Short mmCIF file of C-alpha atoms and ligand atoms in Angstrom, two decimals:
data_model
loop_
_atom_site.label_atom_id
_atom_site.label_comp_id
_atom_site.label_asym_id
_atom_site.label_seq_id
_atom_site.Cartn_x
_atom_site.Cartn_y
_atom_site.Cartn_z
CA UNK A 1423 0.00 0.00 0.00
CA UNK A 1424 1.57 3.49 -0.88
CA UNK A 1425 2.14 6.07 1.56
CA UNK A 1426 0.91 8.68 -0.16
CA UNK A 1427 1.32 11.45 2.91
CA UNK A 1428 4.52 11.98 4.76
CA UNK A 1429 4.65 8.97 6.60
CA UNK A 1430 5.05 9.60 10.73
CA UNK A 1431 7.19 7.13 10.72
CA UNK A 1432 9.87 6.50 8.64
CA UNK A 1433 12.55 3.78 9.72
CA UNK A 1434 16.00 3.05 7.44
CA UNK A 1435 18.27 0.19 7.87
CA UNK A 1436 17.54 0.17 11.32
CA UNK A 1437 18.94 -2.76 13.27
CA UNK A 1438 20.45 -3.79 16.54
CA UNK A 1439 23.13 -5.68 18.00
CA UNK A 1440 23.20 -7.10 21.48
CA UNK A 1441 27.24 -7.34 22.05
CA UNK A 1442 27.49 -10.67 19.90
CA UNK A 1443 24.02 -10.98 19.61
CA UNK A 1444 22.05 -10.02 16.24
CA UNK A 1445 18.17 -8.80 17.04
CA UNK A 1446 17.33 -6.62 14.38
CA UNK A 1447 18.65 -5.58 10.67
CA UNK A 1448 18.73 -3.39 7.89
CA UNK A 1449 14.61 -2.75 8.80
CA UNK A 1450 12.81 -0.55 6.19
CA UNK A 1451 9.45 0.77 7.32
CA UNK A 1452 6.95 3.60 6.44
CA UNK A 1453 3.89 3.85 8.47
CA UNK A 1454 1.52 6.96 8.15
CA UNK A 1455 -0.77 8.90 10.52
CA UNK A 1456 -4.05 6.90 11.68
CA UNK A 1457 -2.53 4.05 10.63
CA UNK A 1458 -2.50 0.43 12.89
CA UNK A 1459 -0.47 -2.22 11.66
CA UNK A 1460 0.67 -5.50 13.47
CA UNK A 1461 4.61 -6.27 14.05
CA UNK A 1462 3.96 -10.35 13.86
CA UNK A 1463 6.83 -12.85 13.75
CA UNK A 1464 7.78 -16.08 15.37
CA UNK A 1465 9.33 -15.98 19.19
CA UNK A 1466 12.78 -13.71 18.93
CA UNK A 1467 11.86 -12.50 15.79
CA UNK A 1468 12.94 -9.04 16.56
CA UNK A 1469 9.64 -7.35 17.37
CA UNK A 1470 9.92 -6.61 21.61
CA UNK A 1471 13.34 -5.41 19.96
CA UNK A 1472 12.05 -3.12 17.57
CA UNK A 1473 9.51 -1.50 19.85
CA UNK A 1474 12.39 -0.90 22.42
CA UNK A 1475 14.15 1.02 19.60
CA UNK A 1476 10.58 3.03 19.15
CA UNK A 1477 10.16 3.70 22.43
CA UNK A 1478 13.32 4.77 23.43
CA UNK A 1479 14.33 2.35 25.64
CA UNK A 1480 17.14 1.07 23.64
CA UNK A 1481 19.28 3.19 20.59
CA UNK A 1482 19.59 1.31 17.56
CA UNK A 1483 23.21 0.33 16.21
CA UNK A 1484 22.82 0.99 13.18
CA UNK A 1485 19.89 2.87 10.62
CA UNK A 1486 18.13 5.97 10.97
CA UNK A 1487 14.81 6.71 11.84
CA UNK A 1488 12.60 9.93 11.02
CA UNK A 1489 9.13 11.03 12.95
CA UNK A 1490 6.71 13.51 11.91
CA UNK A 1491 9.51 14.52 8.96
CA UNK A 1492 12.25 14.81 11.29
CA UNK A 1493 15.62 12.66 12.20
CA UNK A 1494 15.02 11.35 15.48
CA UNK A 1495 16.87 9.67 17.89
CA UNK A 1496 15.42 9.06 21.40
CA UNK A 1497 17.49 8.88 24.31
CA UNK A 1498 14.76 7.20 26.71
CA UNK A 1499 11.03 6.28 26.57
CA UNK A 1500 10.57 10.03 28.50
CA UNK A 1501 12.20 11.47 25.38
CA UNK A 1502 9.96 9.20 22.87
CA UNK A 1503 6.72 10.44 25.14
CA UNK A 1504 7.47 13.70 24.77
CA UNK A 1505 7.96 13.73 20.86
CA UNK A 1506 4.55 11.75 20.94
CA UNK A 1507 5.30 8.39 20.96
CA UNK A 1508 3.73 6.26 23.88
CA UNK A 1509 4.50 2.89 24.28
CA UNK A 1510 2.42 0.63 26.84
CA UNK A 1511 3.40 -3.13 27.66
CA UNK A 1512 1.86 -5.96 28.72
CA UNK A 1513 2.35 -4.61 32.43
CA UNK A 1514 1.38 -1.22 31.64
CA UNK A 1515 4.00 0.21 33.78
CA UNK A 1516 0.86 1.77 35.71
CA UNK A 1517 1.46 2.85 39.11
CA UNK A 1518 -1.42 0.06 40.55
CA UNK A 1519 -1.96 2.00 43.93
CA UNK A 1520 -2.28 5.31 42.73
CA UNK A 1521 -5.56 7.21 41.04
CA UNK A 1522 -6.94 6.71 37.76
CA UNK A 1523 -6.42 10.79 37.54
CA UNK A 1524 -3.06 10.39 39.03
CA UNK A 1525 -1.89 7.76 36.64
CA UNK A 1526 -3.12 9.82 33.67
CA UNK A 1527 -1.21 12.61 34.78
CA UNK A 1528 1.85 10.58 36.04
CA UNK A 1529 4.99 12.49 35.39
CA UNK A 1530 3.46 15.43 33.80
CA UNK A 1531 1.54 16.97 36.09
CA UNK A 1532 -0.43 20.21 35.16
CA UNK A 1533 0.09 23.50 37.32
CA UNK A 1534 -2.44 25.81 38.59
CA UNK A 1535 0.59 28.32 36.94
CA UNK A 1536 3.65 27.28 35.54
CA UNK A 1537 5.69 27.02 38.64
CA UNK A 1538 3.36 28.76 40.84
CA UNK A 1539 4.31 27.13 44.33
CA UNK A 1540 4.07 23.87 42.35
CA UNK A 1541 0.38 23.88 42.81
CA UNK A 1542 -0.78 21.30 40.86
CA UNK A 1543 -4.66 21.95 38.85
CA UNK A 1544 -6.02 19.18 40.36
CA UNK A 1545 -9.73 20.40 39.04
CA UNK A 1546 -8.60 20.51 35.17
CA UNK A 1547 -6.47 17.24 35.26
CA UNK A 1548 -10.01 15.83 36.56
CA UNK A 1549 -11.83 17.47 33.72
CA UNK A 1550 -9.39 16.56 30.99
CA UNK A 1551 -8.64 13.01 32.34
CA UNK A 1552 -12.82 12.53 32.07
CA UNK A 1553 -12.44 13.59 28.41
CA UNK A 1554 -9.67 11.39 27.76
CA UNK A 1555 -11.41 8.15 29.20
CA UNK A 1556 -14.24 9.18 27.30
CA UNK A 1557 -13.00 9.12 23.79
CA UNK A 1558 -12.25 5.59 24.91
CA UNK A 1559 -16.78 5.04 25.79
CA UNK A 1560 -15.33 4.52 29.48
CA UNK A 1561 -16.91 6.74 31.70
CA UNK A 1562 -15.70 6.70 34.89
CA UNK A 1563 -17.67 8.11 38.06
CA UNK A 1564 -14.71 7.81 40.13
CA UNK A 1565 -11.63 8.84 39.19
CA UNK A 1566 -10.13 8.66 42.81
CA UNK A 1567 -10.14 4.75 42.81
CA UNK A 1568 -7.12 3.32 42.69
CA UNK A 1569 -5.85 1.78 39.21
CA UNK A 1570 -5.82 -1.86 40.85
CA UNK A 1571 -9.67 -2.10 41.23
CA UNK A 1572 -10.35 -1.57 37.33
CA UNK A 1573 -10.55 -4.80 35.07
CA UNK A 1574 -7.54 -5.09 32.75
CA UNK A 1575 -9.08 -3.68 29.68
CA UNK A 1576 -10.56 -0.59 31.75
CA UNK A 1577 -6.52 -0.27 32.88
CA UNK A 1578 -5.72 -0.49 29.20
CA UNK A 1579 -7.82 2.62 29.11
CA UNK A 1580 -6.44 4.40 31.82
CA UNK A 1581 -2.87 3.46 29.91
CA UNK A 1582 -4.09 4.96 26.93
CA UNK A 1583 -5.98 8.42 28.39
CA UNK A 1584 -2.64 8.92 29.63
CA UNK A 1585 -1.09 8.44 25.84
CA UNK A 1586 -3.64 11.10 24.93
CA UNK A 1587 -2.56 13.21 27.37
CA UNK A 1588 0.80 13.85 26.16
CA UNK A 1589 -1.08 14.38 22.90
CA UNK A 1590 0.97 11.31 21.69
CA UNK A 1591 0.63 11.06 17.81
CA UNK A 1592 2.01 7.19 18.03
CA UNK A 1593 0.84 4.43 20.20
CA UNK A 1594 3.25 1.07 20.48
CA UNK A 1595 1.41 -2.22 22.50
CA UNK A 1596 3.19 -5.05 22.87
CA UNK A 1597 0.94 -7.85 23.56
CA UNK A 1598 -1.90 -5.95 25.32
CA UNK A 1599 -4.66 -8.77 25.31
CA UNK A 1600 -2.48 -11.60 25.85
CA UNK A 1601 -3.65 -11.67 29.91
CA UNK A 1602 -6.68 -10.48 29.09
CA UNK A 1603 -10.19 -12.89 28.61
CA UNK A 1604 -12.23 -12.54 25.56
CA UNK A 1605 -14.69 -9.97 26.40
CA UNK A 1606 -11.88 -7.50 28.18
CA UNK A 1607 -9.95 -8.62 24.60
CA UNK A 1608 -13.01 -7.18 23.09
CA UNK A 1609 -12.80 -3.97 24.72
CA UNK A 1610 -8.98 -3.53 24.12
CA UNK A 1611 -9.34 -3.81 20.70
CA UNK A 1612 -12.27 -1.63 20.76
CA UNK A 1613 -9.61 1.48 22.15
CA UNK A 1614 -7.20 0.41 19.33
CA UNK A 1615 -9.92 1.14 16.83
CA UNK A 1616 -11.07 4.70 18.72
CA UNK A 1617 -7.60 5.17 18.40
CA UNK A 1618 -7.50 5.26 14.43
CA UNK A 1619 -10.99 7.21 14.85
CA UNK A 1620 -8.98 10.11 16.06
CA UNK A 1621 -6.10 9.30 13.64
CA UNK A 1622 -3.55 8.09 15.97
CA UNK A 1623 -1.12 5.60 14.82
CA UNK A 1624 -1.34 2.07 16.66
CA UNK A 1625 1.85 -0.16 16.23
CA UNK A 1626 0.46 -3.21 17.83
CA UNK A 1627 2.98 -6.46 18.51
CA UNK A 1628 0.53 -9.64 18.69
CA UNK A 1629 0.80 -12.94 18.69
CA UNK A 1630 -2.75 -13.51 18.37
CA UNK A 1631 -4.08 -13.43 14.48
CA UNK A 1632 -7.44 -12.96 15.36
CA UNK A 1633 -6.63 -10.04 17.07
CA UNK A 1634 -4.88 -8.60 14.64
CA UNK A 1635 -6.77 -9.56 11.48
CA UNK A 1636 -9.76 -7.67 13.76
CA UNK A 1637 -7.94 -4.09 13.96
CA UNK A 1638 -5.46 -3.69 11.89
CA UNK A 1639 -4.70 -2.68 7.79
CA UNK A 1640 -1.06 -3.81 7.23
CA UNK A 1641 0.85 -6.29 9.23
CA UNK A 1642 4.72 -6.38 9.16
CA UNK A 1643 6.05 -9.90 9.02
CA UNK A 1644 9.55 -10.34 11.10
CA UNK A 1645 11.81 -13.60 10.85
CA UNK A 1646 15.23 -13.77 12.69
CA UNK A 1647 16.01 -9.88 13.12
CA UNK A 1648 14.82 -9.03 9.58
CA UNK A 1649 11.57 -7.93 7.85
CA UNK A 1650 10.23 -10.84 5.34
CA UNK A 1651 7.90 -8.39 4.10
CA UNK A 1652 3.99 -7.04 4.42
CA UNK A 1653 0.57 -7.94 4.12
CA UNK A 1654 -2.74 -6.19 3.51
CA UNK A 1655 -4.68 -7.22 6.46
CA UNK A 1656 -8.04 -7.74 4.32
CA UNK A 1657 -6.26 -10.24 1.88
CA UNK A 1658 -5.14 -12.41 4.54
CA UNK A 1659 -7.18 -14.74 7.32
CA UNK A 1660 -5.62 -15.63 10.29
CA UNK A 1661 -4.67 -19.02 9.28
CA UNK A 1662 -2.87 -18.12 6.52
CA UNK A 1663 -1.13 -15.28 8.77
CA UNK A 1664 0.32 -17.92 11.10
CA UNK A 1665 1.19 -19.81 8.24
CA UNK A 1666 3.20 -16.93 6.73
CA UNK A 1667 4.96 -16.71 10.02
CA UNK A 1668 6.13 -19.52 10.51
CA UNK A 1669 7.64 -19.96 6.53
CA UNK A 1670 8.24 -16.62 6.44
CA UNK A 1671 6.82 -16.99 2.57
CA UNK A 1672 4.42 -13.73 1.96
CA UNK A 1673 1.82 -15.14 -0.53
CA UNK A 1674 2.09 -13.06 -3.43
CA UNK A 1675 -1.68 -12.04 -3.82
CA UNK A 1676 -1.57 -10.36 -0.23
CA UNK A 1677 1.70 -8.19 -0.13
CA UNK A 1678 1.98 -4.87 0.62
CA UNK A 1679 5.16 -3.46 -0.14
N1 ATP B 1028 18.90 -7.57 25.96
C1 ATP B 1028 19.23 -8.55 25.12
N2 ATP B 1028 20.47 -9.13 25.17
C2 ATP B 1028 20.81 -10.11 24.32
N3 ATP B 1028 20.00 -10.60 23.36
C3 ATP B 1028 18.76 -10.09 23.27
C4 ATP B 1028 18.30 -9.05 24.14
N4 ATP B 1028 17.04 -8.73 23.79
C5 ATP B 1028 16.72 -9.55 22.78
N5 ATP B 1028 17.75 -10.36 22.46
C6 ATP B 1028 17.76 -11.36 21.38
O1 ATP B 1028 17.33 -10.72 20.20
C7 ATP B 1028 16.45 -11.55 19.44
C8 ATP B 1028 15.11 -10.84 19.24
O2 ATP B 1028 14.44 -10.75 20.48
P1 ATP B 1028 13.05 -10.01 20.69
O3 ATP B 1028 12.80 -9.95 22.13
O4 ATP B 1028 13.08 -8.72 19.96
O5 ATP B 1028 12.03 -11.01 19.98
P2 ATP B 1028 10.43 -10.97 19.93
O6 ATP B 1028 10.05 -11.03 18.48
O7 ATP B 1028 9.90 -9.87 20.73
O8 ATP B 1028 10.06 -12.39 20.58
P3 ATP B 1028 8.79 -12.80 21.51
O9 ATP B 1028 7.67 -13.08 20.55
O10 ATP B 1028 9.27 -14.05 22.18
O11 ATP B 1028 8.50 -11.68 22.45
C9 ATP B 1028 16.36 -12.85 20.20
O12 ATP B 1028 17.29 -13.75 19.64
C10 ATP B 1028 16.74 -12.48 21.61
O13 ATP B 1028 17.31 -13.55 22.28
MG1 MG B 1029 8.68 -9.78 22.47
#
């Protein structure tokens, strides 16, 4: 499928080295705004390792990567945030004890003024967090419970309000229904698609083709570090997804790129 805007993301040669270890190589990718695709590939494939070079978390060793137009290189998932990429993982890296509000607003709290005292607007991060969680159809009556009382998909919500919040124009998930039952599954991939309704990119790592075949419109096929190639998600069922996996053989009649 041709990207026919600038793409948000555009990765070159990227790939990574562990000291003697090979993860990742010479990775070509162009992914455009309101986009969701699917990183799929076998166990070690690359794809944790690719979203760590997304997020931030790790620098790639080689390749160069370009957001929104620009060169980027992210020295830590804080840094990726703040350009607008939010990654959340399987654990969420929610603080479970805290508020929903608080967890929005985690490490970005607003101020009544900008360094006024440090007073923080408690009253508009209530308002604004409400609005968040309700893009997502969760509306919360309680936004002083702590994060640990909400199911996991309403947690995948909270993850993603706070996404919103720091306006983030990308959103990585790595595995986000693989704890979850089938109806919180449902609702997950119900915030991936009211994601793309407000034309936010979702790079979602799965290794369930159901799920994916459900949400996404290109999936990126990984094998051993390198990218095998790419498949329009409406040419492809999810039996002949896992089948491309594990050969690594993109059948001609659904390929992308
Ligand atoms: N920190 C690390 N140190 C050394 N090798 C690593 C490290 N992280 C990943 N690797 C290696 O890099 C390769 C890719 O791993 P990665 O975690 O990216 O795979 P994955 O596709 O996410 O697999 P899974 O589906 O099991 O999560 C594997 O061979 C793995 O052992
Ligand atoms: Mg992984």
């Amino acid at each position: 499928m041709a990207v026919v805007d600038e793409p948000v993301l555009r990765l070159s040669g990227v790939g990574k080295h562990y000291g003697g270890v090979r993860a990742l190589s010479g990775v070509d990718l162009e992914i455009a705004q309101g986009e969701c695709v699917a990183l799929v590939g076998d166990n070690g494939a690359g794809k944790s390792t690719l979203v760590r070079i997304l997020s931030g978390a790790h620098q790639p060793s080689e390749g160069t990567i370009a957001f929104a137009g620009r060169p980027v290189r992210f020295r830590s998932p804080a840094d990726a945030l703040e350009a607008g990429i939010a990654t959340t993982y399987q654990d969420l890296a929610l603080a479970p004890h805290l508020t929903i509000a608080q967890n929005i607003y985690m490490g970005g709290e607003l101020l009544l003024r900008p360094h006024f005292l440090g007073l923080l607007d408690k009253a508009r991060m209530r308002r604004e967090a409400r609005g968040y969680l309700d893009r997502f159809g969760f509306a919360v009556n309680d936004l002083d419970r702590p994060v640990s009382d909400l199911s996991g998909g309403q947690q995948q919500a909270v993850a993603l309000a706070r996404a919103l919040r720091w306006q983030a124009r990308v959103v990585i998930m790595d595995e986000p229904t693989a704890a979850l039952g089938v109806g919180e599954t449902r609702m997950v991939l119900d915030l991936i698609r009211a994601l793309g309704a407000q034309k936010v990119t979702v790079i979602l790592v799965s290794h369930d083709m159901d799920d994916v075949v459900a949400v996404t419109q290109r999936i990126i096929v990984l094998k051993r570090g390198r990218k095998v190639g790419e498949v329009v998600t409406a040419r492809v069922s999810p039996s002949t997804l896992a089948h491309t996996i594990m050969t690594g053989e993109i059948p001609p009649e659904a390929s992308a790129a």
